Structures are given as C-alpha cells and as structure tokens.
Amino acid sequence: MADVLARADVPAGPLLGVGVGVPGIVDRGSPGGAVVHGQTFGWDAVPLEALLRSAVALPDGARLFIENGAKTLGRAEMWFGGGRG
C-alpha cells in the first residue's frame, strides 16, 4: 500500500480505506476479520483479512473492506457505470 501511495504521489492521510474484491463467500463473523470461502480457487476458510493486515501497513484510520467480487462490481456500476440513476 505504501508503494502504491508513493507511486501515485498521494499523501496517506486522506486514505479512507482499501477495498478488496474476492471470489466466493465472505464471512465477517470471525474474531480475526473477514474469512473467505472461495471453492473456485480452493480457498476454504482463508483468514484473508488477518493475512492482509499482517502483510500490508495501512495508514492510521484507514479501513480494510473485503467483499465478494460480484457485489463490488455491482457497486462500481452503480457509482460509475450503467447502473447510475
């Protein structure tokens, strides 16, 4: 994340969060955060949020949003594409 911000020449302060679209079912009931069940990729209860948080240093206050890829694509279409209005 730090590399992306540096390459874009953007300060980390205004970053609200990072969105991650994944295949499969996202379970947010785990104490460690989102767990992903993605049979297409052979993921069975992968603790993705915990893995990402341990590997990526997010700026203070920035949140991590993990959601099913189809839902994230639908939201993007509502914000920027054919689903507007």
Backbone as CSV, one residue per row, in Angstrom:
resi,resn,N_x,N_y,N_z,CA_x,CA_y,CA_z,C_x,C_y,C_z
1,MET,0.827,-1.184,0.000,0.000,0.000,0.000,0.866,1.239,0.000
2,ALA,1.930,1.216,0.771,2.826,2.367,0.808,3.426,2.628,-0.569
3,ASP,3.755,1.553,-1.305,4.321,1.690,-2.641,3.311,2.322,-3.604
4,VAL,2.058,1.911,-3.521,1.017,2.468,-4.395,0.845,3.958,-4.118
5,LEU,0.790,4.327,-2.850,0.641,5.741,-2.496,1.840,6.558,-2.958
6,ALA,3.033,5.991,-2.815,4.240,6.705,-3.226,4.277,6.898,-4.743
7,ARG,3.940,5.850,-5.486,3.942,5.953,-6.953,2.902,6.951,-7.452
8,ALA,1.774,7.033,-6.762,0.723,7.971,-7.155,0.996,9.373,-6.639
9,ASP,2.033,9.506,-5.817,2.378,10.788,-5.189,1.186,11.369,-4.433
10,VAL,0.570,10.501,-3.620,-0.601,10.874,-2.833,-0.261,10.696,-1.356
11,PRO,-0.577,11.681,-0.507,-0.319,11.505,0.919,-1.258,10.457,1.514
12,ALA,-0.789,9.717,2.503,-1.579,8.643,3.110,-2.697,9.170,4.000
13,GLY,-2.583,10.382,4.493,-3.557,10.919,5.433,-5.006,10.855,4.990
14,PRO,-5.335,11.253,3.756,-6.739,11.246,3.336,-7.297,9.869,2.957
15,LEU,-6.466,8.822,2.958,-6.936,7.493,2.573,-7.958,6.982,3.580
16,LEU,-9.182,6.717,3.110,-10.249,6.235,3.984,-10.205,4.730,4.164
17,GLY,-9.811,4.026,3.111,-9.774,2.579,3.200,-9.335,1.944,1.906
18,VAL,-9.237,0.625,1.954,-8.843,-0.158,0.797,-9.909,-1.218,0.582
19,GLY,-10.426,-1.313,-0.651,-11.432,-2.303,-0.983,-10.813,-3.469,-1.730
20,VAL,-11.213,-4.680,-1.358,-10.690,-5.881,-1.990,-11.871,-6.752,-2.424
21,GLY,-11.972,-7.008,-3.723,-13.000,-7.903,-4.252,-12.425,-9.299,-4.375
22,VAL,-13.120,-10.278,-3.835,-12.621,-11.663,-3.839,-13.684,-12.613,-4.375
23,PRO,-13.265,-13.768,-4.882,-14.237,-14.765,-5.323,-14.798,-15.516,-4.125
24,GLY,-16.045,-15.886,-4.182,-16.608,-16.719,-3.130,-17.384,-15.965,-2.074
25,ILE,-17.548,-16.626,-0.950,-18.351,-16.123,0.156,-17.439,-15.470,1.189
26,VAL,-17.828,-14.289,1.649,-17.061,-13.569,2.664,-17.818,-13.667,3.983
27,ASP,-17.157,-14.231,4.981,-17.732,-14.390,6.321,-17.047,-13.400,7.246
28,ARG,-17.816,-12.457,7.787,-17.254,-11.437,8.680,-17.417,-11.782,10.157
29,GLY,-17.882,-12.991,10.463,-18.145,-13.372,11.842,-16.929,-13.816,12.630
30,SER,-15.802,-13.937,11.994,-14.589,-14.398,12.665,-13.983,-13.275,13.506
31,PRO,-13.429,-13.607,14.673,-12.795,-12.575,15.504,-11.605,-11.894,14.810
32,GLY,-10.951,-12.603,13.880,-9.802,-12.047,13.181,-10.159,-11.269,11.935
33,GLY,-11.449,-11.090,11.669,-11.881,-10.361,10.487,-12.404,-11.291,9.421
34,ALA,-12.504,-10.779,8.216,-13.129,-11.499,7.112,-12.391,-12.786,6.761
35,VAL,-13.181,-13.851,6.610,-12.683,-15.156,6.181,-13.356,-15.449,4.846
36,VAL,-12.585,-15.950,3.873,-13.113,-16.176,2.536,-13.202,-17.668,2.225
37,HIS,-14.367,-18.050,1.705,-14.604,-19.413,1.227,-14.774,-19.314,-0.286
38,GLY,-13.728,-19.597,-1.029,-13.762,-19.496,-2.487,-13.391,-20.822,-3.118
39,GLN,-14.389,-21.667,-3.354,-14.131,-23.005,-3.874,-13.450,-22.980,-5.241
40,THR,-13.713,-21.975,-6.056,-13.100,-21.887,-7.375,-11.573,-21.870,-7.284
41,PHE,-11.063,-21.252,-6.218,-9.621,-21.139,-6.035,-9.088,-22.115,-4.986
42,GLY,-9.969,-22.962,-4.450,-9.546,-23.893,-3.420,-9.368,-23.245,-2.049
43,TRP,-10.024,-22.098,-1.857,-9.931,-21.415,-0.568,-11.038,-21.931,0.341
44,ASP,-10.659,-22.518,1.442,-11.621,-22.997,2.428,-11.312,-22.332,3.760
45,ALA,-12.095,-21.335,4.102,-11.919,-20.580,5.353,-10.541,-19.915,5.427
46,VAL,-10.165,-19.207,4.377,-8.902,-18.476,4.358,-9.074,-17.178,5.148
47,PRO,-8.267,-16.962,6.197,-8.398,-15.744,7.012,-7.765,-14.546,6.308
48,LEU,-8.387,-14.117,5.208,-7.786,-13.116,4.332,-7.534,-11.779,5.021
49,GLU,-8.480,-11.334,5.823,-8.277,-10.032,6.475,-7.071,-10.061,7.404
50,ALA,-6.945,-11.103,8.182,-5.789,-11.213,9.090,-4.488,-11.295,8.295
51,LEU,-4.494,-12.048,7.190,-3.298,-12.158,6.357,-2.922,-10.815,5.748
52,LEU,-3.905,-10.088,5.227,-3.623,-8.783,4.634,-3.138,-7.782,5.675
53,ARG,-3.764,-7.777,6.826,-3.351,-6.822,7.869,-1.926,-7.088,8.342
54,SER,-1.521,-8.362,8.360,-0.153,-8.669,8.798,0.874,-8.349,7.707
55,ALA,0.441,-8.313,6.442,1.373,-8.096,5.342,1.407,-6.658,4.836
56,VAL,0.332,-5.893,5.063,0.210,-4.549,4.500,0.032,-3.542,5.625
57,ALA,0.876,-2.536,5.637,0.758,-1.481,6.646,-0.180,-0.397,6.119
58,LEU,-1.407,-0.381,6.627,-2.348,0.670,6.251,-2.085,1.899,7.112
59,PRO,-2.286,3.080,6.562,-2.141,4.289,7.373,-3.150,4.286,8.526
60,ASP,-2.825,4.980,9.588,-3.729,5.064,10.735,-5.107,5.537,10.297
61,GLY,-6.129,4.855,10.768,-7.500,5.238,10.476,-8.063,4.661,9.190
62,ALA,-7.217,4.114,8.318,-7.703,3.536,7.058,-8.282,2.152,7.341
63,ARG,-9.433,1.866,6.736,-10.104,0.588,6.952,-9.851,-0.351,5.786
64,LEU,-10.066,-1.634,6.030,-9.929,-2.655,5.010,-11.311,-3.238,4.760
65,PHE,-11.774,-3.155,3.514,-13.098,-3.645,3.132,-12.929,-4.840,2.210
66,ILE,-13.392,-6.010,2.625,-13.306,-7.216,1.809,-14.727,-7.648,1.493
67,GLU,-14.999,-7.843,0.202,-16.351,-8.206,-0.225,-16.269,-9.115,-1.439
68,ASN,-17.347,-9.826,-1.694,-17.472,-10.683,-2.863,-17.304,-9.853,-4.129
69,GLY,-16.587,-10.406,-5.103,-16.291,-9.679,-6.340,-17.518,-9.237,-7.102
70,ALA,-18.564,-10.065,-7.145,-19.786,-9.685,-7.857,-20.447,-8.483,-7.194
71,LYS,-20.420,-8.453,-5.874,-21.012,-7.312,-5.162,-20.195,-6.042,-5.396
72,THR,-18.867,-6.167,-5.416,-18.050,-4.979,-5.646,-18.227,-4.459,-7.068
73,LEU,-18.362,-5.368,-8.043,-18.592,-4.944,-9.420,-19.943,-4.243,-9.546
74,GLY,-20.968,-4.767,-8.903,-22.277,-4.130,-8.919,-22.249,-2.739,-8.316
75,ARG,-21.522,-2.595,-7.231,-21.403,-1.270,-6.599,-20.672,-0.296,-7.512
76,ALA,-19.609,-0.757,-8.159,-18.870,0.113,-9.084,-19.761,0.556,-10.234
77,GLU,-20.601,-0.354,-10.746,-21.523,0.018,-11.822,-22.525,1.063,-11.341
78,MET,-22.947,0.963,-10.086,-23.881,1.962,-9.548,-23.204,3.314,-9.386
79,TRP,-21.930,3.318,-9.035,-21.214,4.573,-8.826,-20.755,5.211,-10.126
80,PHE,-20.204,4.367,-11.053,-19.514,4.920,-12.212,-20.053,4.446,-13.564
81,GLY,-20.868,3.404,-13.604,-21.221,2.795,-14.877,-22.686,2.862,-15.234
82,GLY,-23.145,1.784,-15.873,-24.503,1.718,-16.392,-25.575,1.689,-15.330
83,GLY,-25.241,1.416,-14.087,-26.225,1.365,-13.011,-26.536,2.708,-12.378
84,ARG,-25.888,3.767,-12.841,-26.128,5.095,-12.256,-27.560,5.521,-12.486
85,GLY,-28.170,6.110,-11.479,-29.518,6.642,-11.617,-30.562,5.577,-11.535
